[in-house]
XYZ file of C-alpha atoms in Angstrom:
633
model
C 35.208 -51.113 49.640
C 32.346 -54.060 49.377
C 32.479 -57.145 51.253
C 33.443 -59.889 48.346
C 33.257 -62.754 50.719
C 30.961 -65.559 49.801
C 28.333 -66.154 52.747
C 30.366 -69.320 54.108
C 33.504 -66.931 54.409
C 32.960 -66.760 58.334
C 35.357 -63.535 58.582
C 33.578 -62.169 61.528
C 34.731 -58.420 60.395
C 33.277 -59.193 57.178
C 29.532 -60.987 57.355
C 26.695 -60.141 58.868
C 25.288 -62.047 61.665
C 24.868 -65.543 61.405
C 20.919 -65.318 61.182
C 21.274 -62.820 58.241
C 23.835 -64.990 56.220
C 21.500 -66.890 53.746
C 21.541 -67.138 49.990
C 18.107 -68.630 48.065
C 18.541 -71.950 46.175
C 16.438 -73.930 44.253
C 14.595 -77.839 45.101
C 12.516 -79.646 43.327
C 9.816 -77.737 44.655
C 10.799 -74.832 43.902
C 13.318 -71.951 45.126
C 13.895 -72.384 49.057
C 15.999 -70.906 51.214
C 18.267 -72.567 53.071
C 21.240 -71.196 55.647
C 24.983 -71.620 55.831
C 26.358 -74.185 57.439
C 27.920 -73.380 61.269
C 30.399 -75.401 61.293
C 32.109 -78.682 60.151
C 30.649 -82.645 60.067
C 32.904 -85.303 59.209
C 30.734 -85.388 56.108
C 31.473 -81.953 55.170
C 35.175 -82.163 55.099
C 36.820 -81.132 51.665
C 40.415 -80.267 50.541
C 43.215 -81.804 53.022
C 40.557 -83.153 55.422
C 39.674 -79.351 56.266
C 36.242 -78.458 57.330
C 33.824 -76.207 54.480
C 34.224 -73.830 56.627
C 37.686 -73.617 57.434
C 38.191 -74.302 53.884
C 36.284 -71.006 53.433
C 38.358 -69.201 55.602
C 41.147 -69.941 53.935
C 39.666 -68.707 50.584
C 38.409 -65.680 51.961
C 42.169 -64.886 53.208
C 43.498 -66.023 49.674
C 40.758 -63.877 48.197
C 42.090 -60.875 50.152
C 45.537 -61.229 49.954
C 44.634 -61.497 45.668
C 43.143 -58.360 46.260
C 46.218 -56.180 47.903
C 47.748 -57.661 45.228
C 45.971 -56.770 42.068
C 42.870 -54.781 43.624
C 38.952 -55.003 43.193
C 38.646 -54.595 39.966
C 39.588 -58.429 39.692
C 37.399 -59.483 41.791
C 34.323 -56.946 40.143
C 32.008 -60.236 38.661
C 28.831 -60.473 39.460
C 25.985 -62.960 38.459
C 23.198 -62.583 37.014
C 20.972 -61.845 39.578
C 22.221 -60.850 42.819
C 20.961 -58.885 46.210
C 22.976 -56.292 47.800
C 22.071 -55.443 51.425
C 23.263 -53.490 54.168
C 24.692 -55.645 56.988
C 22.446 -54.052 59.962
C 19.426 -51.518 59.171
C 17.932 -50.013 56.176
C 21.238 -48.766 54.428
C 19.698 -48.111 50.746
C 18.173 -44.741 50.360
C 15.862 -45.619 47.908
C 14.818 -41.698 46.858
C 10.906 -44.044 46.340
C 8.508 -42.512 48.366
C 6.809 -46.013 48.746
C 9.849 -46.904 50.391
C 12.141 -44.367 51.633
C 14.887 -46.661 53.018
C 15.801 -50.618 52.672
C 18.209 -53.071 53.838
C 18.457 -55.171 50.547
C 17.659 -54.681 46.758
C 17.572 -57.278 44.650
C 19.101 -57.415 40.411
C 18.251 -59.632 37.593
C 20.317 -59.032 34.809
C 19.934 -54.924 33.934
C 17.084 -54.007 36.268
C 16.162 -53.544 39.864
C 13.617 -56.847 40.346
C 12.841 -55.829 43.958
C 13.571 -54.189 47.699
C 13.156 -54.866 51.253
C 14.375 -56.585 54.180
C 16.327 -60.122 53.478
C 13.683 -61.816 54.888
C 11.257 -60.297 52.950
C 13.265 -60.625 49.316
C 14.392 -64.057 50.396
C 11.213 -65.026 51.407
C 9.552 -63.325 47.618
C 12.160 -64.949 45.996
C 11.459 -67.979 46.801
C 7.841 -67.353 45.018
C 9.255 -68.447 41.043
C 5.570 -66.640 40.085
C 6.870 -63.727 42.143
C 9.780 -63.772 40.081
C 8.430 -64.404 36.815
C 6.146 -60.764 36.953
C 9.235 -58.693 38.154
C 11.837 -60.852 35.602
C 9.559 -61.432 32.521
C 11.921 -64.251 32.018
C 12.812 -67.895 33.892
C 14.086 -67.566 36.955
C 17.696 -68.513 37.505
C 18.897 -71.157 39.503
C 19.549 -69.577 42.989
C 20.067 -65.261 44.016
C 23.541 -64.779 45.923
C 23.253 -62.514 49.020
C 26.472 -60.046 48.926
C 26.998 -57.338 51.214
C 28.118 -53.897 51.443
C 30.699 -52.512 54.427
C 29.316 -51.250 57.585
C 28.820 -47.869 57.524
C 28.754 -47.825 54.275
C 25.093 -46.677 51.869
C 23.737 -47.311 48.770
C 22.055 -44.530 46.134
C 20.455 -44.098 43.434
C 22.877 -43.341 40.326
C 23.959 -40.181 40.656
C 23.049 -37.835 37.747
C 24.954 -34.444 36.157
C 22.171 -32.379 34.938
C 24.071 -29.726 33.614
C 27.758 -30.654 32.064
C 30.122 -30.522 28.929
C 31.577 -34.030 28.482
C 34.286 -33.448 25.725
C 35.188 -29.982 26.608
C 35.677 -31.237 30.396
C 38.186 -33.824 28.560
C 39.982 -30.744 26.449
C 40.548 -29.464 29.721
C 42.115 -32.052 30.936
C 45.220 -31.446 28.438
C 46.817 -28.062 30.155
C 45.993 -27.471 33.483
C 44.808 -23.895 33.721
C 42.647 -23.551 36.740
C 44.406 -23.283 39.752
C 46.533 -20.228 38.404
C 46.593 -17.071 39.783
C 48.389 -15.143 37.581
C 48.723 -14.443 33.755
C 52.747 -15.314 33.828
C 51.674 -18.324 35.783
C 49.230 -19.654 33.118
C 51.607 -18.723 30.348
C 53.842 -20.909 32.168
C 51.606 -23.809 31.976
C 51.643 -23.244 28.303
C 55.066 -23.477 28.221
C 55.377 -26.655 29.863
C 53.190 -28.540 28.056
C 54.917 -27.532 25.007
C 58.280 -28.312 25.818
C 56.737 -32.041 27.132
C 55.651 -32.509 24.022
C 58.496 -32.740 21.128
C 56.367 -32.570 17.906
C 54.888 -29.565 19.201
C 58.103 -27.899 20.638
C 59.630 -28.419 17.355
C 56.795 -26.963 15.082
C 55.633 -23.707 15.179
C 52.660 -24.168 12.968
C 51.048 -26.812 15.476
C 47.964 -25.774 16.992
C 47.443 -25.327 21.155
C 44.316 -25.532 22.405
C 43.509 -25.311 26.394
C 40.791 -24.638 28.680
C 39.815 -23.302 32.433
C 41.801 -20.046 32.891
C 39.853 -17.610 35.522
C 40.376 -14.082 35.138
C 38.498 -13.321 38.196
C 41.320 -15.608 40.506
C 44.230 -13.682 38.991
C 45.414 -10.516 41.070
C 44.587 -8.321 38.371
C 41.377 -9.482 37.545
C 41.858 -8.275 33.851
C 41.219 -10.011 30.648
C 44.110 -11.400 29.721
C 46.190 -10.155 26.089
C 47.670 -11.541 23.043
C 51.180 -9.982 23.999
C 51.293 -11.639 27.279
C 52.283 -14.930 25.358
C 54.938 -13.150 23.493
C 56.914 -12.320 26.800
C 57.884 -15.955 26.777
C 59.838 -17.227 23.890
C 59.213 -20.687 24.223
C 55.403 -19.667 23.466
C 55.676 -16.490 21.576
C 55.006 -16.626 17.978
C 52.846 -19.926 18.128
C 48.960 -20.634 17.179
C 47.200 -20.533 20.834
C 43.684 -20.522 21.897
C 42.639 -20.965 25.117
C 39.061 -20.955 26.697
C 38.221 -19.687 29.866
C 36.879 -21.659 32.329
C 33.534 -20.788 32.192
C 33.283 -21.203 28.056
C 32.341 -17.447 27.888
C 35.691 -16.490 26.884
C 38.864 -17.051 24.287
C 41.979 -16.018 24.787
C 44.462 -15.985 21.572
C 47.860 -15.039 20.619
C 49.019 -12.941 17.947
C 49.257 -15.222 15.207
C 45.683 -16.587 15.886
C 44.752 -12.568 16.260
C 46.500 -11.562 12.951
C 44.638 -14.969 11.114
C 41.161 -13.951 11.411
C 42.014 -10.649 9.282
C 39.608 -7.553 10.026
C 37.364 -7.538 12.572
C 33.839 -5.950 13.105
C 33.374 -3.037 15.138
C 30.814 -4.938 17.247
C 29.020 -8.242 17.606
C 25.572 -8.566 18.724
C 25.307 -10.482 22.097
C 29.194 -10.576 22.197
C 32.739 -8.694 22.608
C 35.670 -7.704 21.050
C 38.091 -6.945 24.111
C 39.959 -3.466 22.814
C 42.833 -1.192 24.788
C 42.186 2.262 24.669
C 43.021 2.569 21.022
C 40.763 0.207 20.057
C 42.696 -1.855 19.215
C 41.700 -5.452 20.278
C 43.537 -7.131 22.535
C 43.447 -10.955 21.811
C 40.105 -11.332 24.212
C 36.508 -12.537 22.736
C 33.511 -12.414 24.715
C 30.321 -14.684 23.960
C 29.455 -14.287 20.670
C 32.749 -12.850 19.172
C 34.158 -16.048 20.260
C 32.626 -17.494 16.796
C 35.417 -15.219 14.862
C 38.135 -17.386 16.061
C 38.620 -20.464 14.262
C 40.028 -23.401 15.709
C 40.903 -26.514 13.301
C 38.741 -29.626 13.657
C 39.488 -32.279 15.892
C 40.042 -35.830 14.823
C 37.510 -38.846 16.113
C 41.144 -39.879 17.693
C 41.137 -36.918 19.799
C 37.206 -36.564 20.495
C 37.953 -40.071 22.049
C 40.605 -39.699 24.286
C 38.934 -36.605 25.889
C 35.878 -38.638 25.705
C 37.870 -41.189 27.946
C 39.271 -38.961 30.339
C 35.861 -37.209 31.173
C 34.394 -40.819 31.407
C 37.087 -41.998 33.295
C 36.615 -39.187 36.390
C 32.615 -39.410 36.311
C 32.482 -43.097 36.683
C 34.875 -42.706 39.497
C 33.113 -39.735 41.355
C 29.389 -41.814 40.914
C 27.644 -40.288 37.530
C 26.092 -42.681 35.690
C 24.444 -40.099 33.679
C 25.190 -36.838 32.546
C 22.896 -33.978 30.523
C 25.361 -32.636 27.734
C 24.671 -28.927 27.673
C 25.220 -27.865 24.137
C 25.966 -30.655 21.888
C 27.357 -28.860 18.101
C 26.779 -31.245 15.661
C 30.593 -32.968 15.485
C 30.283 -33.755 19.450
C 25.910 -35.443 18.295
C 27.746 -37.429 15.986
C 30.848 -38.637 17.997
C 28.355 -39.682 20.593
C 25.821 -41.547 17.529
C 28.985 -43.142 16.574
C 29.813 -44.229 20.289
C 26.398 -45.670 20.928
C 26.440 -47.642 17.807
C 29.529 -49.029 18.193
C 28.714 -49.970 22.320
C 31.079 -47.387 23.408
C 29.264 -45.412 26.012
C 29.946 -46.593 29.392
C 27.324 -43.869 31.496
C 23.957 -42.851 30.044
C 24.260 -39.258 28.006
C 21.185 -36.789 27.907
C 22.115 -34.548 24.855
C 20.512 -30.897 24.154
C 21.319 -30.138 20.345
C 23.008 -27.094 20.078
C 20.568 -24.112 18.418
C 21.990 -21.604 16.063
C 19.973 -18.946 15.201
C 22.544 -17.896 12.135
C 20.804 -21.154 10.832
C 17.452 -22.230 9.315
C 15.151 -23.993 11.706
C 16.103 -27.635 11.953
C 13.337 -28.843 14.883
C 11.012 -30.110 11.909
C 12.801 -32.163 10.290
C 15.467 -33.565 12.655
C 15.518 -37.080 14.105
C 15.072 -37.203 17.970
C 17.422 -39.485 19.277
C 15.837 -41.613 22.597
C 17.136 -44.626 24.165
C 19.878 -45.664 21.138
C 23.044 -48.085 21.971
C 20.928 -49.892 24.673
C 19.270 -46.653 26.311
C 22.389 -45.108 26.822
C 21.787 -42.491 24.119
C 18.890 -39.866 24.328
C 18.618 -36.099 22.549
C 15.278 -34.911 22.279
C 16.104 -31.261 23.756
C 17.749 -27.833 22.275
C 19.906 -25.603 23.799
C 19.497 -21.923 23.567
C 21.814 -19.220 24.987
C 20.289 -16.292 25.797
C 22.983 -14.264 27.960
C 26.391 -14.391 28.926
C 27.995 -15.063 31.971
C 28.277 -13.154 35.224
C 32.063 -13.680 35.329
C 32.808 -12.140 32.288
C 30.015 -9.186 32.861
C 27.662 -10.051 30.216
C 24.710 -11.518 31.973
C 21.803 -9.221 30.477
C 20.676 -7.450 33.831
C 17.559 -4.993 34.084
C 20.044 -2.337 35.567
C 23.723 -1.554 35.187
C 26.147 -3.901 36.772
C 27.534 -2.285 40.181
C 31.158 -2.154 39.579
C 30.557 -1.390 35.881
C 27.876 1.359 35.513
C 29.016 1.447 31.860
C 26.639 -2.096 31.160
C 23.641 -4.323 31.568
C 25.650 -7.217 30.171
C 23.923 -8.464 27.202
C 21.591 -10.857 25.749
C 23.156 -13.401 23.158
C 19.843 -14.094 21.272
C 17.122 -11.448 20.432
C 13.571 -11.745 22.141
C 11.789 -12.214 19.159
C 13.957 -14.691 17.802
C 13.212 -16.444 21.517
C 9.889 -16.051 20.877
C 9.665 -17.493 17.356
C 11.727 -20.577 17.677
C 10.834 -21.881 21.298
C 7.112 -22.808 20.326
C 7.929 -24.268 16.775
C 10.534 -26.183 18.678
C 7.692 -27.419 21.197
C 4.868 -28.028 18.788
C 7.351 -30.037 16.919
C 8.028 -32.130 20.425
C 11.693 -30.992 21.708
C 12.234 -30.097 25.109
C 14.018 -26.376 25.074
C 16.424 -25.864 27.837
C 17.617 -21.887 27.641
C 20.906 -20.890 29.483
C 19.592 -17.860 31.298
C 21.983 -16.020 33.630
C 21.135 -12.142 34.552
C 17.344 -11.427 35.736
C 16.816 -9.903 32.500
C 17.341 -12.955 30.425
C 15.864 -15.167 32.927
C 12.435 -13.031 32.506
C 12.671 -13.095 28.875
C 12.786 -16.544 28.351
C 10.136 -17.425 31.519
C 7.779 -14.785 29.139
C 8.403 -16.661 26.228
C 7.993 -19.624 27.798
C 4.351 -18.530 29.159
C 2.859 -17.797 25.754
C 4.035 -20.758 24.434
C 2.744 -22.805 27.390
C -0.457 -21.698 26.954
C -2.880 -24.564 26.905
C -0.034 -26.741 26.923
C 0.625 -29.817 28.519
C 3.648 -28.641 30.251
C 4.411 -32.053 31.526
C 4.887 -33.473 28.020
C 7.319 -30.363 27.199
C 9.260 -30.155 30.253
C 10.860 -26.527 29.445
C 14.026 -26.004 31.452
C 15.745 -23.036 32.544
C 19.553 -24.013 32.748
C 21.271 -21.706 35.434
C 18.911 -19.738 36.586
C 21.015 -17.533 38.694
C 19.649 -13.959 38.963
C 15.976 -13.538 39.464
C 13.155 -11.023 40.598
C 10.827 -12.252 43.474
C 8.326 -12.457 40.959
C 9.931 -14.495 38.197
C 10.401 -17.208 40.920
C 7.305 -17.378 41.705
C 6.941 -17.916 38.035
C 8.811 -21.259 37.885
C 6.116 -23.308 40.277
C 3.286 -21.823 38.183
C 4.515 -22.447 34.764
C 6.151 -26.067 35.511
C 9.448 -24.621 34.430
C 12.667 -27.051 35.671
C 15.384 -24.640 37.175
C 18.544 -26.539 36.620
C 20.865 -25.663 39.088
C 24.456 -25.655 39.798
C 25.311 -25.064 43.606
C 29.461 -25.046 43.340
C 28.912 -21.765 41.026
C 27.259 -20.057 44.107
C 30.065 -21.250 45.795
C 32.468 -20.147 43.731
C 30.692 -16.659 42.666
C 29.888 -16.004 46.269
C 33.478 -14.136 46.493
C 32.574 -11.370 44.094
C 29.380 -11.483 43.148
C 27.931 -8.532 45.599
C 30.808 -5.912 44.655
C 29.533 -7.044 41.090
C 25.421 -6.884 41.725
C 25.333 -4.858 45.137
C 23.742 -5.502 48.034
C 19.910 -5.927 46.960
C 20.170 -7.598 43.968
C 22.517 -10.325 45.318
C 20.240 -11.588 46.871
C 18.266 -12.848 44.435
C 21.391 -14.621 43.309
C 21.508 -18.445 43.617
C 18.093 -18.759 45.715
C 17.286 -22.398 45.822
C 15.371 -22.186 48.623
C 13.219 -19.193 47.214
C 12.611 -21.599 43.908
C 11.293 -24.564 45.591
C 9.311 -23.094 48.265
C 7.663 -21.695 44.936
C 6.573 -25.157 43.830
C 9.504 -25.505 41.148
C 11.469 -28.508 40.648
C 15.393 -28.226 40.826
C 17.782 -30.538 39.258
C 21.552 -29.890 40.298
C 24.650 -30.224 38.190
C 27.905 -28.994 37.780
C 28.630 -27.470 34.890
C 31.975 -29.166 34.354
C 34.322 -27.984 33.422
C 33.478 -24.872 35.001
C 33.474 -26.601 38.383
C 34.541 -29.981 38.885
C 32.857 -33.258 38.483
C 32.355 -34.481 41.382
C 28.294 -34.471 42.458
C 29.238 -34.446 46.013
C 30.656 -30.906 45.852
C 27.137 -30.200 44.849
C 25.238 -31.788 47.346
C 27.876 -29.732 49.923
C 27.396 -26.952 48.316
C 23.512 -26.755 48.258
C 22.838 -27.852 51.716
C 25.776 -25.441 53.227
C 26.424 -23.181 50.950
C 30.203 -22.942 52.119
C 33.066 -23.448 50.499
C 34.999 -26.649 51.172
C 37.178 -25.489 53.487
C 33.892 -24.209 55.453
C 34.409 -20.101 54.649
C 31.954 -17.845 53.269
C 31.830 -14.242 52.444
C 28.923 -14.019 55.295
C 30.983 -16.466 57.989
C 30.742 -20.470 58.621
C 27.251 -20.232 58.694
C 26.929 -19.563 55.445
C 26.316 -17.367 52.597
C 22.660 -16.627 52.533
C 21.932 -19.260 54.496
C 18.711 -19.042 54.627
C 18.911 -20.373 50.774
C 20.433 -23.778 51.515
C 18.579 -27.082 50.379
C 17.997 -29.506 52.582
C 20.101 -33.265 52.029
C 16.855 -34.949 51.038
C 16.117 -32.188 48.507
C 19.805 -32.689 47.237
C 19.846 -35.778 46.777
C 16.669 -36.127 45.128
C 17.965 -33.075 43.030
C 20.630 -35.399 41.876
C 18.971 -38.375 40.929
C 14.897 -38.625 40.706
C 14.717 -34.887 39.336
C 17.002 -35.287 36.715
C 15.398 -38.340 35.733
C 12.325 -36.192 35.408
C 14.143 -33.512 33.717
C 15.233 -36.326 30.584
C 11.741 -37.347 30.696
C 13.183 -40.985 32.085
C 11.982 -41.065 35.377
C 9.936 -44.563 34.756
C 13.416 -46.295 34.536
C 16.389 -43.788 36.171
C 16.254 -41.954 39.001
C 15.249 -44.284 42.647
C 15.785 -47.885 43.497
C 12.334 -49.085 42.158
C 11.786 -52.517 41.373
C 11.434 -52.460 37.174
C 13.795 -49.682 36.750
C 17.286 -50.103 35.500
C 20.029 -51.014 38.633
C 21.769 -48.032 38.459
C 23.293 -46.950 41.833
C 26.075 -46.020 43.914
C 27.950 -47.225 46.755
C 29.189 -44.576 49.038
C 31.428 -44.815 51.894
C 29.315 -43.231 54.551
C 26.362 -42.238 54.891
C 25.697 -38.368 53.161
C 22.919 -38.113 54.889
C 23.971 -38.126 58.159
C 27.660 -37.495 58.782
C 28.376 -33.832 59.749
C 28.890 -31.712 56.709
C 32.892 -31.592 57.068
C 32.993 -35.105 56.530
C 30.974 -34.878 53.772
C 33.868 -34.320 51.247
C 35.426 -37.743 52.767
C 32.974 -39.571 51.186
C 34.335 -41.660 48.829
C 32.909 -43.367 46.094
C 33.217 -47.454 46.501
C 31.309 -48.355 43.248
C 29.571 -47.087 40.390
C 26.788 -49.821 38.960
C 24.986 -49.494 35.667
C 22.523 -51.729 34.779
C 23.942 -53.605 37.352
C 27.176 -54.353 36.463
C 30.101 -52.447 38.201
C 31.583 -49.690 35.708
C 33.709 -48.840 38.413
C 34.961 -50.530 41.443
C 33.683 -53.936 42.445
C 30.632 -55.522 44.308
């Protein structure tokens, strides 16, 4: 938690040294800065006859006791400008390369105004022309000096470069990722219908859930439409449940019977069938499109909204890329920003159907709406499928099924139509690329159309990235390609993925360090709800690649350790990159004087702690545009 103690609180566990406890207010002069008092003169006697200062004390210890009582939240004000330092040494990790580290940073209204030293921002303060340049407005009457905990550090906002914001709230309604069994995730089902009364008493209502893992359940198998009709509680209802990597549905036997007849094949998906041919109630990729799901209301869009807002504010995002937005999700979050209603910054990449004409010439690019917290100017492509379900589009067979090369989702002329019409037209394309094939697809497409390009003004990003050839990496530096990352997949994959890729071409699997020692930028995210949201599982993952209980398939060392990122690259991977990634690096990303006060107050210091106290870390506040959005200053 944050000191909330005035300067003149004189709680010795609390303030900084007496030297250091100053705030900056104004005379007729000017600004000046002028220390605390040390004690008590019979002129300075207030309520009672009590000194100021033990008058202080005994606000501070009414403040605190207000606080067990109600918590921060209360007490989560703050002026208009303000400075936040570290009580002793540079505790702000700035990710500036003018300034690596700082002990105070200083806010005026929405932005960052400067950072340094308190007797340096003090001192600058105290300049009102000083001011004026970093303000662009009249300088308020004095800057109060707050402090965070020892031990504890400030960073930049933290940033999600790669997530699913509603779908990570629709997951939130059954929980279906921990199981390890089919009858165990049926069961699930079957709780949350008999907790809910209008659903338990109407067969007709509609179940949707999401985050089911085939590859945690003992079988391993993709799951069937008669497994629901074991129970009777569930059997004989509408379900449809999406795995938890979004590659898969899962439907019961009404939903199976609704869609009528079925195609023998889809192109870049599956039809799961037994050995009749019959199919089973499983849809891979594209076949997922056959199953149709009824629309939900802006009621429901909100609560999920809510809940996935709720969690990221509390684990530190301040902004997260949308991966995928369909046009119902772009116009709940329009809707949002108009109405005020965003409480983190959202990076959107419009979903791209290639059943559909080409829309990239005559749609709207959405940047900076509802007070910059708004901004699509990307499309998503999909050009695979996932690894998990076996339909990443490999150059050779997978391993443990010789049968496949997985498959690609999107043909590589259609890839090679759209994706320069989309850049001459000024959209950033971001293409979900998972097997090596598809990865050196899209990085060919994305050479011809880079030619005599100004990649920097295009910004082409390659979400996933996970399988690639030696040479395709080396591809990424050259081109200016972004490879947006997600470490807690390699974490989680790492169990499998060899019997699934053998021994060679695993390694090529997940290799951060192999991508930026080629001169490529990474930008880290999680995927949620695929993994969870919480960026520090990220940063753990990357710079150990363990999981969190500190196992790997190769030992505690590691897997592949020679792959891991270094802190400084991961954190910079989760804030300045992804700033550069939504082309808003000039105001997110570092604690720069002029850009907006986003940032983060962490518990301890990530950057130094061993790495099993890493997942300790908790998150003390979350400030955007520096106000807290969660916790208190």
């Amino acid at each position: 938690m944050l000191s909330v103690e005035k300067q003149s609180s004189g709680l010795r566990n609390r303030t900084p040294p007496v030297e250091a406890r100053r705030k900056v207010v104004p005379t007729s002069e000017g600004p000046a800065l002028a220390k605390v008092p040390r004690g008590a003169t019979p002129a300075s006697r207030g309520l009672f006859g009590m000194s100021r200062t033990n008058l202080g004390l005994l606000i501070a210890s009414l403040t605190l006791s207000l606080y067990a009582l109600v918590g921060f939240r209360s007490l989560s004000t703050v002026p208009e400008s303000y400075a936040l330092c570290s009580p002793n040494g540079p505790g702000i990790f700035t990710v500036d390369d003018a300034r690596p580290r700082a002990q105070c940073l200083v806010v005026h209204r929405s932005r960052f105004t400067d950072i340094g030293t308190l007797e340096e921002v003090t001192e600058r303060w105290k300049d009102a022309s000083y001011a004026s340049r970093n303000t662009s407005d009249v300088l308020i009457s004095e800057l109060e000096v707050r402090y965070i905990l020892e031990g504890h550090i400030i960073v930049p906002g933290l940033s999600d470069s790669h997530a699913h914001i509603l779908e990570y709230g629709a997951m939130k309604v059954i929980p279906l990722e921990e199981t390890r069994t089919v009858e165990e995730t049926v069961l699930r089902v079957r709780d949350y219908i008999l907790e809910h009364p209008d659903i338990r008493d109407d067969q007709n209502k509609f179940i949707e859930g999401w985050g089911w893992d085939h590859t945690k359940w003992k079988t391993q198998a993709f799951p069937t439409a008669a497994q629901f009709e074991a129970d009777p509680v569930v059997a004989d209802r509408l379900i449809v449940l999406q795995s938890k990597d979004g590659h898969a549905l899962w439907v019961s036997k009404r939903v199976l019977q609704s869609i009528g007849t079925l195609p023998d094949e889809v192109p870049g998906g599956l039809i799961v069938r037994d050995a009749s041919g019959k199919p089973t109630g499983a849809f891979l990729d594209n076949a997922q499109t056959l199953v149709e799901r009824p629309k939900p209301t802006h009621e429901t869009l909100e609560a999920r909204f809510n809940a996935t807002v709720k969690d990221a504010l509390a684990a530190g995002l301040t902004s997260i890329h949308d991966a995928a937005l369909d046009p119902m999700s772009l116009e709940f979050f329009q809707r949002q920003a108009e109405d005020g209603k965003l409480p983190l910054r959202i990076y959107g990449m419009t979903f791209f159907d290639e059943t559909k004409d080409y829309w990239g010439n005559r749609t709207s690019k959405i940047i900076g709406a509802g007070d910059d917290r708004l901004t699509a100017r990307s499309v998503k492509i999909f050009a695979d499928g996932a690894l998990r379900t076996g339909l990443a589009a490999l150059y050779e067979p997978y391993a443990d099924n010789p049968s496949t090369c997985g498959v690609m989702r999107i043909e590589p002329d259609v890839l090679n139509s759209v994706i320069p019409k989309f850049m001459k037209d000024g959209w950033q394309v971001n293409v979900h690329a998972i097997g090596d094939r598809a990865n050196g697809i899209v990085l060919d497409a994305f050479e011809e159309a880079l030619k005599g390009v100004n990649v920097s003004a295009l910004r082409p990003r390659l979400e996933h990235a996970q399988i690639l050839t030696q040479a395709d990496m080396a591809r990424f530096g050259k081109l200016g390609v972004i490879a947006s990352i997600q470490p807690t997949h390699a974490t989680d994959d790492m169990w499998y993925s060899e019997e699934r890729l053998g021994p060679e071409r695993v390694k090529g699997l997940y290799a951060f360090r192999s991508i930026l020692d080629h001169g490529a930028r990474i930008t880290l995210g999680s995927d949620f709800p695929v993994e969870g949201v919480n960026p520090l599982a990220g940063f753990y993952a990357a710079i150990t690649r363990l999981s969190q209980d500190g196992r790997s398939p190769h030992g505690p060392g590691g897997w592949f350790p020679e792959q891991r990122m270094t802190r400084e690259e991961a954190l910079k991977g989760m804030t300045i990159d992804p700033a550069y990634a939504s082309f808003s690096e000039d105001t997110l990303g570092s604690i720069t004087p002029g850009k907006r006060a986003d940032f983060v107050v962490l518990s301890q210091d990530i950057m130094s702690v061993p790495v099993t106290e890493i997942m300790k870390t908790e998150v003390v506040a979350t400030v955007i545009d520096g106000r807290p959005a969660h916790g208190a200053l």
